[in-house]
Amino acid sequence: MSSFVTLTVQKRVSTGKGSNRRLRAAGIIPAVLYTAGGENVPVQVAEAPLLKIFTTLGRTSVFNVEVEDGSSKSAHPVLLWDIDFYPTKNRFMHVDFFGVDLEKELKVRVPLEFVGTANGTKIGGVLENFFEHLDVLCKPLSLPSKIVVDVTELELGQSLRVEDLKLPEGVSAAVAGNPTVVSVTSPEAEEAEEGAEAQA
């Protein structure tokens, strides 16, 4: 675990709304560490290093959380799991760190990145995306930061399904069936669908 980026946090002594407000006013974010062993540990973390971790690693890269509890320290490989932001500003209110077992698979939602210009759109087709993220199963260190979906070869009337996606080695889709991810439809079909929805 020494090769991972490390984020230092402190165990929280007090909890509750009043205590959390005082922490945030001082630039400290209340958080919870859910360890791989099933413990829930209330912690607090300085906002600046937390923001750096979020900006550089996102939610799909493993890093170490080092918990300071008085004179003792413990390190845990984690993912940034759940993040609450202020409704009116891009600042953290609360975060959850999810402890992982590096040898066990877990289910994680990974963003899709659509690249290229579909051939079918060059003759009037409409590109329609049905997914922005994909749930995958894999071990923590195999987690991709994103899944790239190249739509260049899609002709009018064609689509890509989940089984068509190029997933990294050790990564499998965790969705039921084989749903359509993206397709190129004719404008007439798009208008007909919209009309049917309006009448429903």
Short mmCIF file of N, CA and C in Angstrom, two decimals, residues 20-156:
data_model
loop_
_atom_site.label_atom_id
_atom_site.label_comp_id
_atom_site.label_asym_id
_atom_site.label_seq_id
_atom_site.Cartn_x
_atom_site.Cartn_y
_atom_site.Cartn_z
N ASN A 20 -20.24 19.59 13.41
CA ASN A 20 -19.89 19.55 11.99
C ASN A 20 -19.84 20.95 11.38
N ARG A 21 -20.76 21.82 11.81
CA ARG A 21 -20.74 23.21 11.31
C ARG A 21 -19.44 23.91 11.72
N ARG A 22 -19.00 23.69 12.94
CA ARG A 22 -17.77 24.32 13.40
C ARG A 22 -16.56 23.79 12.62
N LEU A 23 -16.58 22.51 12.31
CA LEU A 23 -15.49 21.94 11.51
C LEU A 23 -15.43 22.59 10.13
N ARG A 24 -16.59 22.66 9.47
CA ARG A 24 -16.62 23.22 8.11
C ARG A 24 -16.17 24.68 8.11
N ALA A 25 -16.56 25.43 9.14
CA ALA A 25 -16.16 26.83 9.23
C ALA A 25 -14.65 26.97 9.34
N ALA A 26 -13.99 25.93 9.83
CA ALA A 26 -12.54 25.94 9.97
C ALA A 26 -11.84 25.26 8.79
N GLY A 27 -12.60 24.93 7.75
CA GLY A 27 -11.99 24.28 6.58
C GLY A 27 -11.76 22.80 6.76
N ILE A 28 -12.49 22.18 7.69
CA ILE A 28 -12.38 20.75 7.96
C ILE A 28 -13.69 20.07 7.59
N ILE A 29 -13.61 18.96 6.88
CA ILE A 29 -14.81 18.28 6.40
C ILE A 29 -15.07 17.03 7.24
N PRO A 30 -16.29 16.90 7.80
CA PRO A 30 -16.65 15.66 8.51
C PRO A 30 -16.81 14.51 7.51
N ALA A 31 -16.40 13.34 7.94
CA ALA A 31 -16.43 12.19 7.04
C ALA A 31 -16.62 10.92 7.85
N VAL A 32 -16.89 9.82 7.14
CA VAL A 32 -16.98 8.50 7.76
C VAL A 32 -16.14 7.53 6.94
N LEU A 33 -15.34 6.75 7.63
CA LEU A 33 -14.58 5.68 7.00
C LEU A 33 -15.28 4.36 7.27
N TYR A 34 -15.74 3.71 6.20
CA TYR A 34 -16.33 2.38 6.30
C TYR A 34 -15.22 1.38 5.96
N THR A 35 -14.65 0.75 6.97
CA THR A 35 -13.50 -0.10 6.73
C THR A 35 -13.90 -1.41 6.05
N ALA A 36 -12.91 -2.06 5.45
CA ALA A 36 -13.16 -3.35 4.80
C ALA A 36 -13.59 -4.39 5.81
N GLY A 37 -13.27 -4.17 7.09
CA GLY A 37 -13.66 -5.11 8.12
C GLY A 37 -15.04 -4.86 8.71
N GLY A 38 -15.75 -3.84 8.21
CA GLY A 38 -17.12 -3.60 8.64
C GLY A 38 -17.28 -2.55 9.72
N GLU A 39 -16.22 -1.83 10.08
CA GLU A 39 -16.34 -0.77 11.08
C GLU A 39 -16.73 0.55 10.42
N ASN A 40 -17.47 1.38 11.17
CA ASN A 40 -17.80 2.74 10.76
C ASN A 40 -17.05 3.70 11.68
N VAL A 41 -16.08 4.42 11.12
CA VAL A 41 -15.22 5.27 11.93
C VAL A 41 -15.46 6.73 11.56
N PRO A 42 -15.99 7.57 12.48
CA PRO A 42 -16.15 8.99 12.18
C PRO A 42 -14.78 9.68 12.15
N VAL A 43 -14.50 10.38 11.06
CA VAL A 43 -13.21 11.05 10.91
C VAL A 43 -13.44 12.46 10.40
N GLN A 44 -12.37 13.24 10.36
CA GLN A 44 -12.42 14.59 9.79
C GLN A 44 -11.17 14.78 8.95
N VAL A 45 -11.30 15.60 7.89
CA VAL A 45 -10.20 15.76 6.95
C VAL A 45 -10.14 17.21 6.48
N ALA A 46 -8.94 17.75 6.33
CA ALA A 46 -8.78 19.10 5.82
C ALA A 46 -9.29 19.19 4.39
N GLU A 47 -9.98 20.28 4.08
CA GLU A 47 -10.64 20.40 2.78
C GLU A 47 -9.66 20.44 1.62
N ALA A 48 -8.54 21.15 1.76
CA ALA A 48 -7.61 21.32 0.63
C ALA A 48 -7.03 20.00 0.13
N PRO A 49 -6.45 19.15 0.99
CA PRO A 49 -5.95 17.86 0.48
C PRO A 49 -7.06 16.93 -0.02
N LEU A 50 -8.23 17.03 0.57
CA LEU A 50 -9.36 16.23 0.08
C LEU A 50 -9.74 16.65 -1.34
N LEU A 51 -9.78 17.95 -1.58
CA LEU A 51 -10.09 18.45 -2.92
C LEU A 51 -9.04 17.98 -3.92
N LYS A 52 -7.78 17.97 -3.52
CA LYS A 52 -6.71 17.51 -4.42
C LYS A 52 -6.90 16.05 -4.78
N ILE A 53 -7.24 15.22 -3.79
CA ILE A 53 -7.50 13.81 -4.05
C ILE A 53 -8.67 13.64 -5.00
N PHE A 54 -9.74 14.37 -4.75
CA PHE A 54 -10.94 14.27 -5.59
C PHE A 54 -10.65 14.71 -7.02
N THR A 55 -9.87 15.78 -7.18
CA THR A 55 -9.56 16.31 -8.51
C THR A 55 -8.65 15.37 -9.30
N THR A 56 -7.68 14.79 -8.64
CA THR A 56 -6.70 13.96 -9.35
C THR A 56 -7.11 12.50 -9.49
N LEU A 57 -7.82 11.96 -8.50
CA LEU A 57 -8.14 10.53 -8.51
C LEU A 57 -9.61 10.23 -8.78
N GLY A 58 -10.50 11.18 -8.47
CA GLY A 58 -11.92 10.92 -8.67
C GLY A 58 -12.44 9.83 -7.74
N ARG A 59 -13.43 9.08 -8.22
CA ARG A 59 -14.10 8.08 -7.37
C ARG A 59 -13.69 6.65 -7.70
N THR A 60 -12.81 6.46 -8.66
CA THR A 60 -12.52 5.09 -9.09
C THR A 60 -11.04 4.73 -8.96
N SER A 61 -10.30 5.46 -8.15
CA SER A 61 -8.89 5.12 -7.92
C SER A 61 -8.67 4.88 -6.43
N VAL A 62 -7.95 3.82 -6.12
CA VAL A 62 -7.67 3.48 -4.73
C VAL A 62 -6.57 4.38 -4.17
N PHE A 63 -6.74 4.83 -2.94
CA PHE A 63 -5.70 5.56 -2.24
C PHE A 63 -5.75 5.15 -0.77
N ASN A 64 -4.76 5.56 -0.02
CA ASN A 64 -4.70 5.24 1.40
C ASN A 64 -5.30 6.35 2.24
N VAL A 65 -6.12 5.99 3.19
CA VAL A 65 -6.52 6.91 4.26
C VAL A 65 -5.76 6.51 5.51
N GLU A 66 -4.97 7.43 6.04
CA GLU A 66 -4.25 7.19 7.28
C GLU A 66 -4.98 7.89 8.41
N VAL A 67 -5.51 7.10 9.34
CA VAL A 67 -6.31 7.63 10.44
C VAL A 67 -5.41 7.88 11.65
N GLU A 68 -5.39 9.13 12.08
CA GLU A 68 -4.67 9.48 13.30
C GLU A 68 -5.66 9.46 14.46
N ASP A 69 -5.35 8.65 15.46
CA ASP A 69 -6.20 8.54 16.65
C ASP A 69 -5.30 8.67 17.87
N GLY A 70 -5.11 9.92 18.31
CA GLY A 70 -4.15 10.16 19.38
C GLY A 70 -2.75 9.86 18.90
N SER A 71 -2.06 8.97 19.57
CA SER A 71 -0.69 8.63 19.18
C SER A 71 -0.63 7.46 18.21
N SER A 72 -1.78 6.85 17.92
CA SER A 72 -1.79 5.69 17.02
C SER A 72 -2.23 6.08 15.62
N LYS A 73 -1.78 5.30 14.63
CA LYS A 73 -2.15 5.53 13.23
C LYS A 73 -2.50 4.19 12.59
N SER A 74 -3.45 4.23 11.67
CA SER A 74 -3.80 3.03 10.91
C SER A 74 -4.08 3.43 9.47
N ALA A 75 -3.66 2.60 8.53
CA ALA A 75 -3.83 2.91 7.11
C ALA A 75 -4.84 1.96 6.48
N HIS A 76 -5.67 2.50 5.59
CA HIS A 76 -6.72 1.72 4.94
C HIS A 76 -6.79 2.07 3.45
N PRO A 77 -6.73 1.08 2.55
CA PRO A 77 -6.97 1.37 1.14
C PRO A 77 -8.46 1.64 0.93
N VAL A 78 -8.78 2.74 0.25
CA VAL A 78 -10.18 3.17 0.14
C VAL A 78 -10.48 3.72 -1.24
N LEU A 79 -11.77 3.90 -1.49
CA LEU A 79 -12.29 4.69 -2.60
C LEU A 79 -13.11 5.83 -2.02
N LEU A 80 -13.14 6.97 -2.73
CA LEU A 80 -14.09 8.03 -2.40
C LEU A 80 -15.45 7.54 -2.84
N TRP A 81 -16.36 7.35 -1.90
CA TRP A 81 -17.60 6.65 -2.22
C TRP A 81 -18.79 7.58 -2.38
N ASP A 82 -19.12 8.30 -1.33
CA ASP A 82 -20.29 9.17 -1.38
C ASP A 82 -19.86 10.58 -0.97
N ILE A 83 -20.26 11.57 -1.75
CA ILE A 83 -19.84 12.94 -1.50
C ILE A 83 -21.07 13.84 -1.49
N ASP A 84 -21.25 14.61 -0.43
CA ASP A 84 -22.31 15.61 -0.35
C ASP A 84 -21.69 16.98 -0.54
N PHE A 85 -22.26 17.73 -1.50
CA PHE A 85 -21.81 19.10 -1.74
C PHE A 85 -22.87 20.07 -1.25
N TYR A 86 -22.45 21.29 -0.98
CA TYR A 86 -23.41 22.36 -0.70
C TYR A 86 -24.27 22.56 -1.95
N PRO A 87 -25.58 22.80 -1.79
CA PRO A 87 -26.46 22.95 -2.95
C PRO A 87 -26.09 24.13 -3.85
N THR A 88 -25.56 25.20 -3.26
CA THR A 88 -25.34 26.42 -4.04
C THR A 88 -23.87 26.72 -4.31
N LYS A 89 -22.97 25.87 -3.86
CA LYS A 89 -21.56 26.10 -4.14
C LYS A 89 -20.82 24.77 -4.21
N ASN A 90 -19.76 24.77 -4.98
CA ASN A 90 -19.02 23.53 -5.22
C ASN A 90 -18.02 23.28 -4.09
N ARG A 91 -18.56 23.02 -2.89
CA ARG A 91 -17.73 22.73 -1.73
C ARG A 91 -18.28 21.50 -1.02
N PHE A 92 -17.37 20.75 -0.39
CA PHE A 92 -17.77 19.54 0.30
C PHE A 92 -18.56 19.86 1.57
N MET A 93 -19.57 19.04 1.83
CA MET A 93 -20.25 19.06 3.12
C MET A 93 -19.89 17.82 3.95
N HIS A 94 -19.79 16.68 3.26
CA HIS A 94 -19.53 15.42 3.95
C HIS A 94 -19.05 14.41 2.91
N VAL A 95 -18.15 13.52 3.32
CA VAL A 95 -17.70 12.47 2.41
C VAL A 95 -17.67 11.13 3.14
N ASP A 96 -17.83 10.06 2.37
CA ASP A 96 -17.68 8.71 2.88
C ASP A 96 -16.50 8.05 2.17
N PHE A 97 -15.61 7.45 2.95
CA PHE A 97 -14.53 6.65 2.40
C PHE A 97 -14.91 5.18 2.54
N PHE A 98 -14.78 4.44 1.45
CA PHE A 98 -15.17 3.03 1.43
C PHE A 98 -13.92 2.17 1.41
N GLY A 99 -13.67 1.47 2.52
CA GLY A 99 -12.51 0.60 2.61
C GLY A 99 -12.67 -0.62 1.72
N VAL A 100 -11.60 -0.99 1.02
CA VAL A 100 -11.68 -2.10 0.07
C VAL A 100 -10.66 -3.18 0.42
N ASP A 101 -11.03 -4.42 0.09
CA ASP A 101 -10.11 -5.55 0.13
C ASP A 101 -9.54 -5.67 -1.29
N LEU A 102 -8.24 -5.49 -1.43
CA LEU A 102 -7.63 -5.45 -2.76
C LEU A 102 -7.77 -6.76 -3.53
N GLU A 103 -8.11 -7.84 -2.83
CA GLU A 103 -8.23 -9.15 -3.49
C GLU A 103 -9.67 -9.54 -3.77
N LYS A 104 -10.62 -8.69 -3.43
CA LYS A 104 -12.03 -9.03 -3.64
C LYS A 104 -12.66 -8.09 -4.67
N GLU A 105 -13.52 -8.66 -5.51
CA GLU A 105 -14.25 -7.85 -6.49
C GLU A 105 -15.28 -6.98 -5.79
N LEU A 106 -15.55 -5.83 -6.40
CA LEU A 106 -16.62 -4.99 -5.92
C LEU A 106 -17.33 -4.36 -7.12
N LYS A 107 -18.51 -3.85 -6.86
CA LYS A 107 -19.32 -3.24 -7.91
C LYS A 107 -19.20 -1.73 -7.81
N VAL A 108 -18.81 -1.09 -8.92
CA VAL A 108 -18.58 0.35 -8.93
C VAL A 108 -19.17 0.94 -10.20
N ARG A 109 -19.70 2.15 -10.09
CA ARG A 109 -20.25 2.86 -11.26
C ARG A 109 -19.15 3.71 -11.89
N VAL A 110 -18.88 3.45 -13.17
CA VAL A 110 -17.79 4.11 -13.88
C VAL A 110 -18.38 4.98 -15.00
N PRO A 111 -17.90 6.22 -15.17
CA PRO A 111 -18.43 7.08 -16.23
C PRO A 111 -18.06 6.58 -17.63
N LEU A 112 -18.94 6.81 -18.57
CA LEU A 112 -18.68 6.53 -19.98
C LEU A 112 -18.26 7.82 -20.67
N GLU A 113 -17.27 7.71 -21.55
CA GLU A 113 -16.84 8.87 -22.35
C GLU A 113 -17.04 8.53 -23.83
N PHE A 114 -17.95 9.23 -24.47
CA PHE A 114 -18.24 8.98 -25.89
C PHE A 114 -17.31 9.83 -26.75
N VAL A 115 -16.61 9.17 -27.68
CA VAL A 115 -15.66 9.88 -28.53
C VAL A 115 -15.97 9.59 -29.99
N GLY A 116 -15.53 10.50 -30.87
CA GLY A 116 -15.73 10.34 -32.30
C GLY A 116 -17.05 10.92 -32.78
N THR A 117 -17.17 11.02 -34.09
CA THR A 117 -18.40 11.48 -34.73
C THR A 117 -18.99 10.33 -35.52
N ALA A 118 -20.17 9.89 -35.15
CA ALA A 118 -20.79 8.73 -35.80
C ALA A 118 -21.04 9.00 -37.28
N ASN A 119 -20.70 8.03 -38.12
CA ASN A 119 -20.91 8.19 -39.57
C ASN A 119 -22.37 8.49 -39.88
N GLY A 120 -23.26 7.86 -39.12
CA GLY A 120 -24.68 8.04 -39.40
C GLY A 120 -25.18 9.46 -39.16
N THR A 121 -24.50 10.22 -38.29
CA THR A 121 -24.93 11.59 -38.05
C THR A 121 -24.55 12.52 -39.19
N LYS A 122 -23.61 12.07 -40.04
CA LYS A 122 -23.17 12.91 -41.15
C LYS A 122 -24.20 12.93 -42.28
N ILE A 123 -25.16 12.01 -42.21
CA ILE A 123 -26.22 11.99 -43.23
C ILE A 123 -27.58 12.25 -42.59
N GLY A 124 -27.56 12.92 -41.44
CA GLY A 124 -28.81 13.36 -40.83
C GLY A 124 -29.28 12.55 -39.64
N GLY A 125 -28.56 11.50 -39.28
CA GLY A 125 -28.96 10.70 -38.13
C GLY A 125 -28.76 11.45 -36.82
N VAL A 126 -29.42 10.95 -35.78
CA VAL A 126 -29.34 11.55 -34.45
C VAL A 126 -28.69 10.55 -33.50
N LEU A 127 -27.62 10.98 -32.84
CA LEU A 127 -26.95 10.12 -31.87
C LEU A 127 -27.68 10.20 -30.53
N GLU A 128 -28.04 9.05 -30.00
CA GLU A 128 -28.78 9.01 -28.74
C GLU A 128 -28.04 8.13 -27.73
N ASN A 129 -27.67 8.73 -26.59
CA ASN A 129 -26.99 8.00 -25.52
C ASN A 129 -28.02 7.56 -24.48
N PHE A 130 -27.95 6.31 -24.07
CA PHE A 130 -28.89 5.78 -23.07
C PHE A 130 -28.24 5.62 -21.70
N PHE A 131 -26.92 5.66 -21.64
CA PHE A 131 -26.18 5.51 -20.39
C PHE A 131 -25.14 6.60 -20.28
N GLU A 132 -24.96 7.14 -19.07
CA GLU A 132 -23.84 8.03 -18.79
C GLU A 132 -22.77 7.32 -17.97
N HIS A 133 -23.18 6.25 -17.28
CA HIS A 133 -22.28 5.46 -16.45
C HIS A 133 -22.58 3.98 -16.69
N LEU A 134 -21.63 3.15 -16.30
CA LEU A 134 -21.82 1.70 -16.38
C LEU A 134 -21.36 1.07 -15.07
N ASP A 135 -22.21 0.21 -14.50
CA ASP A 135 -21.82 -0.54 -13.32
C ASP A 135 -20.93 -1.70 -13.74
N VAL A 136 -19.77 -1.83 -13.08
CA VAL A 136 -18.84 -2.89 -13.43
C VAL A 136 -18.43 -3.66 -12.18
N LEU A 137 -17.95 -4.87 -12.40
CA LEU A 137 -17.39 -5.72 -11.35
C LEU A 137 -15.91 -5.93 -11.63
N CYS A 138 -15.08 -5.70 -10.62
CA CYS A 138 -13.66 -5.96 -10.76
C CYS A 138 -12.98 -5.78 -9.41
N LYS A 139 -11.72 -6.16 -9.33
CA LYS A 139 -10.94 -5.90 -8.13
C LYS A 139 -10.57 -4.42 -8.09
N PRO A 140 -10.39 -3.86 -6.91
CA PRO A 140 -10.16 -2.41 -6.79
C PRO A 140 -9.04 -1.85 -7.66
N LEU A 141 -7.93 -2.58 -7.78
CA LEU A 141 -6.80 -2.05 -8.53
C LEU A 141 -7.00 -2.15 -10.04
N SER A 142 -8.06 -2.82 -10.48
CA SER A 142 -8.36 -2.92 -11.91
C SER A 142 -9.41 -1.91 -12.35
N LEU A 143 -9.89 -1.11 -11.42
CA LEU A 143 -10.95 -0.16 -11.74
C LEU A 143 -10.48 0.87 -12.77
N PRO A 144 -11.19 1.01 -13.89
CA PRO A 144 -10.85 2.08 -14.83
C PRO A 144 -11.45 3.40 -14.36
N SER A 145 -10.78 4.51 -14.67
CA SER A 145 -11.31 5.82 -14.31
C SER A 145 -12.49 6.19 -15.19
N LYS A 146 -12.53 5.61 -16.40
CA LYS A 146 -13.65 5.83 -17.33
C LYS A 146 -13.62 4.72 -18.37
N ILE A 147 -14.71 4.58 -19.09
CA ILE A 147 -14.81 3.63 -20.19
C ILE A 147 -15.06 4.43 -21.46
N VAL A 148 -14.14 4.32 -22.40
CA VAL A 148 -14.25 5.08 -23.64
C VAL A 148 -15.11 4.32 -24.64
N VAL A 149 -16.09 5.01 -25.21
CA VAL A 149 -16.99 4.42 -26.21
C VAL A 149 -16.80 5.18 -27.52
N ASP A 150 -16.19 4.51 -28.52
CA ASP A 150 -15.94 5.14 -29.81
C ASP A 150 -17.15 4.90 -30.72
N VAL A 151 -17.82 5.98 -31.10
CA VAL A 151 -19.05 5.86 -31.90
C VAL A 151 -18.80 6.09 -33.39
N THR A 152 -17.54 6.26 -33.78
CA THR A 152 -17.21 6.67 -35.15
C THR A 152 -17.84 5.78 -36.21
N GLU A 153 -17.82 4.47 -36.02
CA GLU A 153 -18.27 3.53 -37.06
C GLU A 153 -19.78 3.30 -37.08
N LEU A 154 -20.50 3.96 -36.19
CA LEU A 154 -21.95 3.74 -36.14
C LEU A 154 -22.64 4.38 -37.35
N GLU A 155 -23.35 3.55 -38.12
CA GLU A 155 -24.13 4.04 -39.25
C GLU A 155 -25.58 4.28 -38.82
N LEU A 156 -26.34 4.88 -39.68
CA LEU A 156 -27.75 5.13 -39.40
C LEU A 156 -28.46 3.81 -39.12
#
